Amino acid sequence: YKLVGIKIVMSLAERINLPVVPPSVPRRGNRLTRFTGLLFMAASGWSYEGNWPDEPKFIIAIVPHTSNVDFPIGLNILFSMGLRLDFMGKESLFWEPFGTFLHWLGGVPISRSTSGGAVGQAVEQFNQRDQFVLVITPEGTRAKVDKWKTGFYHIANGAGVPIVPAGFDYATKTVKIGPPLMPSGDMEADFAELREFYAGVQARIPENA
């Protein structure tokens, strides 16, 4: 039975072109959560393109983000690869028992009244941990916006970590992972490079991208 289970997992992983997770990237989960994620991705027709960098700390910038449907897909991405990813949330959201669930998902409570704001607190998290991968949606909302929020860039620059662009391409049902970009300090030039990658990613609601 164990051998059959291994073959099924390998078959699902091959079907969705599952990336190899490098040893430096933080991991989590177990066989059940991984199988659940693999099964969801395969059954729903999603596959992967690209690979994660072999880095213990980086920011994943997900663009575009136009629908709540992104959440279950993102959750099963974590499960399928056994990734440990974190995200920032307002401190007021972490009330019990919901707060325990958010912490389990990787939630990091942020206090807006703290000196340094969200950017400073995120940089501190990077400095305090040996492994930390932070997921951020630069648009900041599912509604249409004219420009990205710049916090993710300042966090990466302050913590000295790369930004990994990623997106859910609903046109091809592909999770696309781009090459890491280390902030140069020239935000305009770096944003232009990131936008070049995202140009090939179609949102679930294109008019809101």
Tab-separated table of C-alpha atoms in Angstrom:
chain	number	residue	atom	x	y	z
A	1	TYR	CA	0.000	0.000	0.000
A	2	LYS	CA	2.856	2.355	0.821
A	3	LEU	CA	4.434	1.778	-2.584
A	4	VAL	CA	1.110	2.423	-4.323
A	5	GLY	CA	0.720	5.650	-2.341
A	6	ILE	CA	4.186	6.820	-3.356
A	7	LYS	CA	3.442	6.089	-7.015
A	8	ILE	CA	0.178	8.055	-6.846
A	9	VAL	CA	1.930	11.051	-5.281
A	10	MET	CA	4.707	10.923	-7.882
A	11	SER	CA	2.144	10.687	-10.678
A	12	LEU	CA	0.229	13.704	-9.391
A	13	ALA	CA	3.447	15.691	-8.937
A	14	GLU	CA	4.529	14.913	-12.496
A	15	ARG	CA	1.098	15.781	-13.869
A	16	ILE	CA	1.168	19.304	-12.420
A	17	ASN	CA	4.900	19.833	-13.017
A	18	LEU	CA	5.508	20.271	-9.288
A	19	PRO	CA	8.667	22.332	-8.638
A	20	VAL	CA	11.400	20.932	-6.449
A	21	VAL	CA	11.533	22.885	-3.194
A	22	PRO	CA	15.193	23.728	-2.436
A	23	PRO	CA	16.570	22.783	1.002
A	24	SER	CA	16.906	26.388	2.214
A	25	VAL	CA	13.194	27.169	1.777
A	26	PRO	CA	11.125	26.710	4.977
A	27	ARG	CA	8.846	23.655	4.975
A	28	ARG	CA	5.703	22.528	6.761
A	29	GLY	CA	2.866	20.007	6.560
A	30	ASN	CA	2.680	16.239	6.369
A	31	ARG	CA	1.811	13.480	3.914
A	32	LEU	CA	-1.922	14.102	4.208
A	33	THR	CA	-1.768	17.846	3.557
A	34	ARG	CA	0.640	17.319	0.681
A	35	PHE	CA	-1.556	14.677	-0.929
A	36	THR	CA	-4.611	16.915	-0.475
A	37	GLY	CA	-2.832	19.800	-2.205
A	38	LEU	CA	-1.555	17.627	-5.042
A	39	LEU	CA	-4.996	16.139	-5.609
A	40	PHE	CA	-6.683	19.551	-5.637
A	41	MET	CA	-4.195	21.046	-8.102
A	42	ALA	CA	-4.366	18.047	-10.445
A	43	ALA	CA	-8.156	17.664	-10.294
A	44	SER	CA	-8.739	21.368	-10.922
A	45	GLY	CA	-6.337	21.440	-13.867
A	46	TRP	CA	-3.633	23.683	-12.401
A	47	SER	CA	0.073	23.236	-13.020
A	48	TYR	CA	3.337	25.022	-12.238
A	49	GLU	CA	5.899	26.937	-14.252
A	50	GLY	CA	9.181	28.062	-12.691
A	51	ASN	CA	11.074	27.278	-9.504
A	52	TRP	CA	11.687	28.741	-6.066
A	53	PRO	CA	15.144	30.142	-5.295
A	54	ASP	CA	17.357	28.268	-2.868
A	55	GLU	CA	17.065	31.039	-0.274
A	56	PRO	CA	15.907	30.873	3.361
A	57	LYS	CA	14.387	34.375	3.228
A	58	PHE	CA	12.530	36.192	0.467
A	59	ILE	CA	9.307	37.977	-0.409
A	60	ILE	CA	6.750	36.443	-2.783
A	61	ALA	CA	4.885	39.237	-4.578
A	62	ILE	CA	1.616	37.888	-6.009
A	63	VAL	CA	0.107	39.892	-8.889
A	64	PRO	CA	-2.632	40.191	-9.991
A	65	HIS	CA	-4.982	39.550	-7.078
A	66	THR	CA	-8.593	40.178	-8.115
A	67	SER	CA	-10.651	37.409	-6.516
A	68	ASN	CA	-11.210	35.491	-3.281
A	69	VAL	CA	-10.730	32.339	-5.368
A	70	ASP	CA	-6.995	33.054	-5.191
A	71	PHE	CA	-7.034	32.014	-1.522
A	72	PRO	CA	-7.999	28.306	-1.852
A	73	ILE	CA	-5.614	27.978	-4.781
A	74	GLY	CA	-2.845	29.564	-2.741
A	75	LEU	CA	-3.589	27.317	0.220
A	76	ASN	CA	-3.325	24.202	-1.929
A	77	ILE	CA	-0.097	25.482	-3.442
A	78	LEU	CA	1.324	25.513	0.085
A	79	PHE	CA	-0.014	22.041	0.788
A	80	SER	CA	1.143	20.505	-2.497
A	81	MET	CA	4.733	21.654	-2.048
A	82	GLY	CA	4.882	21.529	1.738
A	83	LEU	CA	5.875	25.194	1.952
A	84	ARG	CA	5.953	27.346	5.057
A	85	LEU	CA	4.861	30.844	3.978
A	86	ASP	CA	3.847	33.773	6.142
A	87	PHE	CA	1.641	36.806	5.602
A	88	MET	CA	0.972	40.022	7.514
A	89	GLY	CA	-2.401	40.911	8.986
A	90	LYS	CA	-3.844	43.602	11.234
A	91	GLU	CA	-3.428	42.733	14.902
A	92	SER	CA	-7.182	43.151	15.415
A	93	LEU	CA	-7.857	40.144	13.152
A	94	PHE	CA	-6.089	37.732	15.510
A	95	TRP	CA	-8.921	37.243	17.978
A	96	GLU	CA	-9.483	33.761	19.380
A	97	PRO	CA	-10.235	31.156	18.242
A	98	PHE	CA	-9.763	32.634	14.743
A	99	GLY	CA	-6.326	33.915	15.703
A	100	THR	CA	-5.033	30.388	16.309
A	101	PHE	CA	-6.113	29.417	12.801
A	102	LEU	CA	-4.425	32.501	11.300
A	103	HIS	CA	-1.197	31.743	13.156
A	104	TRP	CA	-1.374	28.155	11.871
A	105	LEU	CA	-1.720	29.451	8.312
A	106	GLY	CA	1.341	31.646	8.781
A	107	GLY	CA	-0.252	34.905	9.889
A	108	VAL	CA	1.972	37.561	11.441
A	109	PRO	CA	0.031	40.202	13.435
A	110	ILE	CA	1.032	43.794	12.657
A	111	SER	CA	0.279	46.771	14.899
A	112	ARG	CA	-0.219	50.019	13.003
A	113	SER	CA	0.544	52.039	16.136
A	114	THR	CA	4.033	50.578	16.554
A	115	SER	CA	6.999	52.766	15.631
A	116	GLY	CA	8.270	51.941	12.141
A	117	GLY	CA	4.874	50.770	10.939
A	118	ALA	CA	4.227	47.597	8.996
A	119	VAL	CA	7.449	47.901	6.992
A	120	GLY	CA	9.622	48.174	10.097
A	121	GLN	CA	7.865	45.262	11.809
A	122	ALA	CA	8.244	43.071	8.724
A	123	VAL	CA	11.948	43.896	8.446
A	124	GLU	CA	12.302	42.990	12.124
A	125	GLN	CA	10.676	39.602	11.458
A	126	PHE	CA	13.228	38.929	8.722
A	127	ASN	CA	16.082	39.952	11.004
A	128	GLN	CA	14.875	37.755	13.876
A	129	ARG	CA	14.339	34.545	11.912
A	130	ASP	CA	16.668	32.105	10.188
A	131	GLN	CA	13.967	31.247	7.636
A	132	PHE	CA	11.135	33.540	6.609
A	133	VAL	CA	9.177	33.739	3.362
A	134	LEU	CA	6.610	36.544	3.315
A	135	VAL	CA	3.715	36.625	0.838
A	136	ILE	CA	2.420	40.057	-0.182
A	137	THR	CA	-0.097	41.254	-2.784
A	138	PRO	CA	1.307	44.618	-3.974
A	139	GLU	CA	-2.091	45.775	-5.254
A	140	GLY	CA	-3.345	45.707	-1.663
A	141	THR	CA	-6.938	45.030	-2.699
A	142	ARG	CA	-8.989	42.911	-5.106
A	143	ALA	CA	-10.452	46.037	-6.707
A	144	LYS	CA	-8.785	47.809	-9.621
A	145	VAL	CA	-5.933	50.152	-8.669
A	146	ASP	CA	-3.725	52.489	-10.686
A	147	LYS	CA	-0.479	51.561	-8.958
A	148	TRP	CA	1.042	49.092	-6.520
A	149	LYS	CA	1.637	49.814	-2.872
A	150	THR	CA	5.375	50.120	-2.339
A	151	GLY	CA	5.647	48.533	1.115
A	152	PHE	CA	6.777	45.141	-0.202
A	153	TYR	CA	9.684	46.790	-1.998
A	154	HIS	CA	10.806	48.758	1.063
A	155	ILE	CA	10.602	45.598	3.185
A	156	ALA	CA	12.799	43.677	0.744
A	157	ASN	CA	15.233	46.570	0.488
A	158	GLY	CA	15.395	47.046	4.268
A	159	ALA	CA	15.805	43.342	5.015
A	160	GLY	CA	18.217	42.718	2.137
A	161	VAL	CA	16.126	39.906	0.664
A	162	PRO	CA	15.024	39.190	-2.921
A	163	ILE	CA	11.539	39.614	-4.330
A	164	VAL	CA	10.152	36.563	-6.145
A	165	PRO	CA	7.309	37.480	-8.534
A	166	ALA	CA	4.488	34.950	-8.745
A	167	GLY	CA	1.023	34.899	-10.236
A	168	PHE	CA	-1.997	32.702	-10.906
A	169	ASP	CA	-2.575	32.724	-14.672
A	170	TYR	CA	-6.247	31.847	-15.078
A	171	ALA	CA	-5.946	31.802	-18.880
A	172	THR	CA	-3.764	28.689	-18.757
A	173	LYS	CA	-4.372	27.612	-15.147
A	174	THR	CA	-0.683	27.961	-14.433
A	175	VAL	CA	1.030	29.067	-11.232
A	176	LYS	CA	3.929	31.097	-12.606
A	177	ILE	CA	7.060	31.678	-10.518
A	178	GLY	CA	9.561	34.225	-11.792
A	179	PRO	CA	13.272	34.739	-11.154
A	180	PRO	CA	14.227	36.464	-7.901
A	181	LEU	CA	14.921	40.191	-8.059
A	182	MET	CA	17.209	41.793	-5.495
A	183	PRO	CA	16.162	45.420	-4.968
A	184	SER	CA	18.691	47.771	-6.517
A	185	GLY	CA	17.381	50.898	-4.806
A	186	ASP	CA	16.020	52.147	-8.138
A	187	MET	CA	12.374	51.280	-7.514
A	188	GLU	CA	11.152	52.519	-10.890
A	189	ALA	CA	13.583	50.299	-12.795
A	190	ASP	CA	12.902	47.304	-10.565
A	191	PHE	CA	9.129	47.734	-10.918
A	192	ALA	CA	9.510	47.834	-14.700
A	193	GLU	CA	11.302	44.481	-14.560
A	194	LEU	CA	8.603	42.992	-12.354
A	195	ARG	CA	5.807	44.287	-14.625
A	196	GLU	CA	7.477	42.570	-17.571
A	197	PHE	CA	6.966	39.238	-15.821
A	198	TYR	CA	3.374	39.967	-14.773
A	199	ALA	CA	2.399	40.995	-18.309
A	200	GLY	CA	2.033	37.283	-19.094
A	201	VAL	CA	-0.287	36.550	-16.156
A	202	GLN	CA	-4.066	36.858	-16.596
A	203	ALA	CA	-6.213	37.559	-13.553
A	204	ARG	CA	-9.451	35.764	-12.773
A	205	ILE	CA	-11.207	39.133	-13.262
A	206	PRO	CA	-9.000	40.787	-15.925
A	207	GLU	CA	-10.750	44.157	-15.791
A	208	ASN	CA	-9.711	44.537	-12.127
A	209	ALA	CA	-6.037	43.836	-12.759
